[in-house]
Coordinates of C-alpha atoms in Angstrom, one line a residue:
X691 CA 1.4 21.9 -1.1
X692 CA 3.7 23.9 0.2
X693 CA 4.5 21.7 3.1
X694 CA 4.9 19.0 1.4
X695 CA 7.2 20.3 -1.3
X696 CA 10.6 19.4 -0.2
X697 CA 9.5 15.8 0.2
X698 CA 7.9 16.2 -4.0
X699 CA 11.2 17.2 -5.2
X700 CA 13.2 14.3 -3.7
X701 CA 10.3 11.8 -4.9
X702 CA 10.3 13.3 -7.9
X703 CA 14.3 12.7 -8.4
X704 CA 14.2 9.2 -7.8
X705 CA 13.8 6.2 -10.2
X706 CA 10.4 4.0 -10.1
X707 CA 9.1 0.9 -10.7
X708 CA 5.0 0.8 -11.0
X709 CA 3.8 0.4 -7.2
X710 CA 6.4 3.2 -6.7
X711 CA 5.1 5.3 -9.7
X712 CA 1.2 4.7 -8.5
X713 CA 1.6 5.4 -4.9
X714 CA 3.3 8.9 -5.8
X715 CA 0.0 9.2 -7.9
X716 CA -1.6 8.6 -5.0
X717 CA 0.2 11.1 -3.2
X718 CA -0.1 14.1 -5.6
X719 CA -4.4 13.2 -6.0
X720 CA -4.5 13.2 -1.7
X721 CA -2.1 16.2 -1.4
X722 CA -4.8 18.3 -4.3
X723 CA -2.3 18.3 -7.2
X724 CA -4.3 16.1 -9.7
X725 CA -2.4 17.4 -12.4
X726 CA 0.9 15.8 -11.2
X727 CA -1.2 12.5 -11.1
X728 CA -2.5 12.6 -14.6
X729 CA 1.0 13.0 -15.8
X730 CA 2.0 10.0 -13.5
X731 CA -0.2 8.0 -14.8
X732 CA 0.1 9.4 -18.7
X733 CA 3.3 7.9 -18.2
X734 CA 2.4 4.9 -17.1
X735 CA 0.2 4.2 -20.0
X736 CA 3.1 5.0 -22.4
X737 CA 5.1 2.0 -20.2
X738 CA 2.3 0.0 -20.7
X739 CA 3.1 -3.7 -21.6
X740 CA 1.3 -5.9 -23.3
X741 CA 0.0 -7.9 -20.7
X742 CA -1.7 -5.2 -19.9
X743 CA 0.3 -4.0 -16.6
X744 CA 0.7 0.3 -16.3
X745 CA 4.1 1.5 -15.7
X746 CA 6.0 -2.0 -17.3
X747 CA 9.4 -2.1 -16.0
X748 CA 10.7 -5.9 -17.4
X749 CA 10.7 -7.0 -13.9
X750 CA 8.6 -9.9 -11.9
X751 CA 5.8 -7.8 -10.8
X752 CA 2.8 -9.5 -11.3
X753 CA 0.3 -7.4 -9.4
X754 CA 2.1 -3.7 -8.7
X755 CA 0.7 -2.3 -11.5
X756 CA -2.7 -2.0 -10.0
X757 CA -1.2 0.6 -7.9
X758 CA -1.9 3.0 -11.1
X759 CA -5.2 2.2 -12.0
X760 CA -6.9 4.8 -9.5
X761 CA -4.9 7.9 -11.5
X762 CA -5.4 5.9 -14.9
X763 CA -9.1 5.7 -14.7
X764 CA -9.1 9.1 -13.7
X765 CA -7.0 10.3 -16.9
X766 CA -9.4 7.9 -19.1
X767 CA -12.4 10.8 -17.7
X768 CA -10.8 12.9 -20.7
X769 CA -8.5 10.6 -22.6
X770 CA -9.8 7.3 -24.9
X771 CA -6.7 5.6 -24.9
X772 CA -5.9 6.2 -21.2
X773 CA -9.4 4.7 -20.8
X774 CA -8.4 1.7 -22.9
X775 CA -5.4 1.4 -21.2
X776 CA -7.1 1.5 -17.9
X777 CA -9.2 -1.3 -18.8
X778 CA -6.6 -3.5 -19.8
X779 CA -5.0 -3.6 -16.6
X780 CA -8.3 -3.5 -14.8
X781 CA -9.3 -7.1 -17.1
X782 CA -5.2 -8.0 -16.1
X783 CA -5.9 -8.0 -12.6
X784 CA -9.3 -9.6 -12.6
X785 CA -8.4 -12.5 -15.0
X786 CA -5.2 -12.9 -16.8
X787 CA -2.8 -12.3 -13.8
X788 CA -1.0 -15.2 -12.1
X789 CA -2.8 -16.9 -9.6
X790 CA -4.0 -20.1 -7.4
X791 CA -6.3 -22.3 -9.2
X792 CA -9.1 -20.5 -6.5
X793 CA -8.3 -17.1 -7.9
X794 CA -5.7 -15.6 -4.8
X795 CA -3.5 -13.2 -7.4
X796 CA 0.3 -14.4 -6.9
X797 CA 2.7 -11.2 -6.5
X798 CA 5.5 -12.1 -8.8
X799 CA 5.1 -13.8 -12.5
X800 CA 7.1 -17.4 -12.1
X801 CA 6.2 -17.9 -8.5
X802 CA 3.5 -18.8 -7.0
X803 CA 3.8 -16.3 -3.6
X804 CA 0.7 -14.5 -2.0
X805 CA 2.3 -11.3 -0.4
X806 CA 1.0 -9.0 2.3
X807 CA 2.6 -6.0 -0.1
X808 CA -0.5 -6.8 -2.9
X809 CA -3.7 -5.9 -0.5
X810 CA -2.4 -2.4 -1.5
X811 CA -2.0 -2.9 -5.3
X812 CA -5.0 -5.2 -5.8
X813 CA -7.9 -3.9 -3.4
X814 CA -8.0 0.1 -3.4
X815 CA -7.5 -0.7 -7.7
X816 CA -10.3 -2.7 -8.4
X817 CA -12.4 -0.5 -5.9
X818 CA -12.2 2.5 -7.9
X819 CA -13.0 -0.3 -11.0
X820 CA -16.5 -0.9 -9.5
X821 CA -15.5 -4.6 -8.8
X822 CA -15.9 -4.5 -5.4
X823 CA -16.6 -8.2 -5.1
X824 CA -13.2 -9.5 -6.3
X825 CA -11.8 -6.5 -4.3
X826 CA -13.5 -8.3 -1.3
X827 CA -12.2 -11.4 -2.7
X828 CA -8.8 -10.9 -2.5
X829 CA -9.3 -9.0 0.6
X830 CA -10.6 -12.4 2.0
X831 CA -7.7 -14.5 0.2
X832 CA -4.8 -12.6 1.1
X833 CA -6.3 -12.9 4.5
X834 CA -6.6 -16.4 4.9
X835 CA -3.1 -17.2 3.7
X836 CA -1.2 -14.4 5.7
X837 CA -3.1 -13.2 9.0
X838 CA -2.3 -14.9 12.1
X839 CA -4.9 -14.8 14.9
X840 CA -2.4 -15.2 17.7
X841 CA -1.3 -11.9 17.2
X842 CA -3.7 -9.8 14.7
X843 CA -1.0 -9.3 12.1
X844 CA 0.0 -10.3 8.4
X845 CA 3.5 -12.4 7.5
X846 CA 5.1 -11.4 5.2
X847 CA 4.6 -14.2 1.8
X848 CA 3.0 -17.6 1.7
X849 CA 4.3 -20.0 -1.1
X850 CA 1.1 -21.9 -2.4
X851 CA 3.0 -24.5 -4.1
X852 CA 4.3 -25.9 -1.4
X853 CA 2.2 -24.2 0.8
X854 CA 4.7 -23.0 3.6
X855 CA 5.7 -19.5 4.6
X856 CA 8.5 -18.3 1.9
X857 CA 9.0 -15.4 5.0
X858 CA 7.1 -16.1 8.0
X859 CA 8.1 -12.4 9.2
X860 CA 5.5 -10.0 10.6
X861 CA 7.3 -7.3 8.5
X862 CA 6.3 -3.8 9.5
X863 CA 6.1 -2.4 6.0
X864 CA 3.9 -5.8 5.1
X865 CA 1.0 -4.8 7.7
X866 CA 1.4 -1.1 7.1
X867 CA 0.4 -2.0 3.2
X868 CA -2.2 -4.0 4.2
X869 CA -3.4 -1.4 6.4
X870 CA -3.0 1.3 4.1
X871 CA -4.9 -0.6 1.5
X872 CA -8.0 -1.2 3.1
X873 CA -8.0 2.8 4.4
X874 CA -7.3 3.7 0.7
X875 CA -10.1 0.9 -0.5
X876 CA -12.6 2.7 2.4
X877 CA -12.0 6.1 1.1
X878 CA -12.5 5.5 -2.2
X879 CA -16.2 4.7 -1.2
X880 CA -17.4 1.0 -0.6
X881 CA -21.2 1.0 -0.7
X882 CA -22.1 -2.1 0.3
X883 CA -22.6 -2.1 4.3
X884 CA -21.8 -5.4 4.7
X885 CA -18.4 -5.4 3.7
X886 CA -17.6 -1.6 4.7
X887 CA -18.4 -2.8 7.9
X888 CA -15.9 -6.1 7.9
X889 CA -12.9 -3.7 6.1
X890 CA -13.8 -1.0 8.8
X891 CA -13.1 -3.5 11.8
X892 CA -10.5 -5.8 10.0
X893 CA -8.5 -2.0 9.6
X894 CA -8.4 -0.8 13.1
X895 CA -7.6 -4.2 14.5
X896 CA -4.5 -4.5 12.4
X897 CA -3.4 -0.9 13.4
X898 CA -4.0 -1.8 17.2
X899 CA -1.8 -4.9 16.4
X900 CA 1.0 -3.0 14.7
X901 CA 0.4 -0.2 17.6
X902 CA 1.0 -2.9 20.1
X903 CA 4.7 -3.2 18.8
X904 CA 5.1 0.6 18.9
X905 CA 8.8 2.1 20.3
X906 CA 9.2 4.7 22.7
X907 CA 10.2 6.8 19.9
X908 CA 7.1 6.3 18.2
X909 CA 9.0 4.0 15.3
X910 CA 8.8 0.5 15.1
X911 CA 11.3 -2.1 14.2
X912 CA 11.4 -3.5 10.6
X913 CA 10.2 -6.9 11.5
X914 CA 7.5 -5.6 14.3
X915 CA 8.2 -8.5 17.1
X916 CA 11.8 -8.5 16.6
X917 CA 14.0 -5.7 18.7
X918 CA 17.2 -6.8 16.8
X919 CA 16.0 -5.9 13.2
X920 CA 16.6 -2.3 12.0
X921 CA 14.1 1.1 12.8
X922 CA 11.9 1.5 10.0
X923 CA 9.9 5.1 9.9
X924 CA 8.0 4.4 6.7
X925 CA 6.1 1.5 8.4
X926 CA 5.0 4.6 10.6
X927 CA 3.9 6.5 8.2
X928 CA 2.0 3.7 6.4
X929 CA -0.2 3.5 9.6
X930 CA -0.8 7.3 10.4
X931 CA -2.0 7.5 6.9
X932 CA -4.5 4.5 7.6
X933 CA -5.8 6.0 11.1
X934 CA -5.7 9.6 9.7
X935 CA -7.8 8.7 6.9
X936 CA -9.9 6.6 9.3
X937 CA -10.2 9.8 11.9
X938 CA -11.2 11.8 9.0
X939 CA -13.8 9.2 7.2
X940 CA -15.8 8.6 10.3
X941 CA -14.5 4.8 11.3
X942 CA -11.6 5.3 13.5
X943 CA -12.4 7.3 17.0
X944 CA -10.6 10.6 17.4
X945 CA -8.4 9.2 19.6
X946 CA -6.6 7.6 16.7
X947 CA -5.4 10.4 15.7
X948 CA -2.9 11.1 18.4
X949 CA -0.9 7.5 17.4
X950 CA -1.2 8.8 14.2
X951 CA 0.5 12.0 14.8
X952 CA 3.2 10.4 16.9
X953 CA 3.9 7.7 14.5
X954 CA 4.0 10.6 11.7
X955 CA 6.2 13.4 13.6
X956 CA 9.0 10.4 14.5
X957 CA 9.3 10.0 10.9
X958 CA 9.0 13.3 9.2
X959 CA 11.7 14.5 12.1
X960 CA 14.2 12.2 10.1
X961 CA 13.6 14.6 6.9
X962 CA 17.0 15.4 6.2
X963 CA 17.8 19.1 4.4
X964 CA 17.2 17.3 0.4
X965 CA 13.6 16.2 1.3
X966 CA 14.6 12.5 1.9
X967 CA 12.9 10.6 4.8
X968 CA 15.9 9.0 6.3
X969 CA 16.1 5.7 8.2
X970 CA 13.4 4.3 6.5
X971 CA 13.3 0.3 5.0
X972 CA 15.3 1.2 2.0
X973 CA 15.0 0.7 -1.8
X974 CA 16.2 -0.9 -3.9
X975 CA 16.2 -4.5 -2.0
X976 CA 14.1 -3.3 1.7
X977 CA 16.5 -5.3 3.7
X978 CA 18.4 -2.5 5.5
X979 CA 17.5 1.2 6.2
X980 CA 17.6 3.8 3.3
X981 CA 15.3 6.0 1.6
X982 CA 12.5 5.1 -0.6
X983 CA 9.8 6.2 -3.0
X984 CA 7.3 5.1 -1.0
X985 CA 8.3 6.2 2.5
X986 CA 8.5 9.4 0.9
X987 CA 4.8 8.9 -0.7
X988 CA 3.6 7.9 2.5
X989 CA 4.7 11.1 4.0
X990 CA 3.1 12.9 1.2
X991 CA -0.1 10.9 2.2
X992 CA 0.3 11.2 6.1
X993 CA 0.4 14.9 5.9
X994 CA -2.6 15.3 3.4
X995 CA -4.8 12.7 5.7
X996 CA -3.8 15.0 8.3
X997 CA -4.7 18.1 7.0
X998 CA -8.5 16.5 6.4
X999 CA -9.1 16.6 10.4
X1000 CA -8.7 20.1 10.3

């Protein structure tokens, strides 16, 4: 961990809501420190609501939560009421959340948006469930509202209600979840061929459409076919951690790698001396560049799928 220790402690310093709280468990179960997850996700279960959502913060979320069902489950190996508290948000997500009368989950509570962001919170989740099929079937959903065929990538959020685009953007960090999702969801082990085989190829198209859009500096803009918007370098690292982990699990060539590496290194060369990944789409609103939890997750997660090819 040692090279990914200066990026822990600023992580580590900030404030989280749940997605940010379960990709940093994330982080610490791909860079080996599965201790650090447990106590993640111990504390999620003590912020459980009762709805059932891990990590409860009195926002909107509707679906981040999921995000902390991997590390949950895997305190529940040892702990009953982690294990119950697992559950609940496993039975949240697969029937009590918001959604469309067809079952697509809606990202927020009080709205009724599908967003690129929730492939990562929903899919890679219910994987490690064992409920693969409504992993495939929000997979599918998500899909169908928010892919556009023109150019292989995701907008941003759909508004079923009125069905129109609430952001028709192809935001960077929207594809790079989506992509990160189904690498995560892969990795976690999908058994049935079928559907390994349609995440495996829907995967590497969307990173050669995101790669398509890449700068000369190996970053790409916040909203991917817009020059004007701001540099974001966690949408980077979001995609080296999906064609990493794809190098390493057998479905991306080797080739991959070396976008990967590029798309990494112009990121982590922003690192400034606290541990903070600068110039990154920034919390707390993602409108502007700043730092973030997950940008410095992702970097966590970049390095350790890195480390596999070796």
């Amino acid at each position: 961990m040692s090279d990914t220790a200066p990026l822990w402690r600023a992580l580590l310093a900030m404030q989280r809501f749940g997605w940010e709280q379960g990709v940093a468990s994330h982080a610490a179960l791909d860079d080996g420190d599965r201790g650090l997850a447990l106590l993640l996700a111990r504390d999620a279960v003590a912020r459980q609501d009762a709805d059932g959502q891990l990590g409860g913060m009195d926002d909107a979320a509707a679906v981040n939560s999921g995000a902390l069902l991997e590390a949950t489950l895997a305190l529940g190996e040892d702990d009953a009421a982690a294990a119950e508290a697992a559950q609940r948000q496993r039975w949240w997500l697969l029937r009590f959340s918001p959604r469309d009368d067809w079952g697509v989950l809606h990202h927020l509570t009080g709205s009724a948006e599908v967003w690129a962001d929730s492939v990562y919170m929903v899919v890679p989740a219910l994987v490690a469930a064992g409920d693969l099929a409504p992993a495939d079937m929000q997979h599918r959903m998500h899909r169908e509202q928010l892919w556009d065929e023109a150019t292989g990538l995701y907008r941003h959020r759909f508004d079923m209600a009125s069905r129109t685009f609430a952001r028709d953007a192809f935001w960077a960090s929207g594809n790079g979840w989506v992509a990160a999702g189904l690498a995560r969801a892969l990795h976690l082990g999908v058994e049935a061929e079928s559907v390994r085989t349609r995440w495996e190829h829907d995967a590497r198209a969307l990173i050669d459409a995101c790669a398509r859009h890449e700068r000369e500096d190996g970053r790409f803009h916040d909203v991917l076919d817009d020059p004007t918007s701001f540099v974001d370098g966690c949408a980077g690292l979001m995609l080296a951690y999906a064609a990493f982990t794809g190098v390493a699990d057998g479905w991306l060539p080797a080739s991959y790698a070396d976008a990967a590496a590029r798309w990494a290194d112009a990121a982590l060369s922003r690192v400034d001396e606290h541990g903070l990944v600068r110039e990154v789409c920034g919390a707390p609103g993602f409108d502007r560049q700043g730092t973030s939890a997950e940008a410095q997750a992702f970097a966590i997660m970049a390095i350790a799928a890195r480390r596999r090819l070796s």
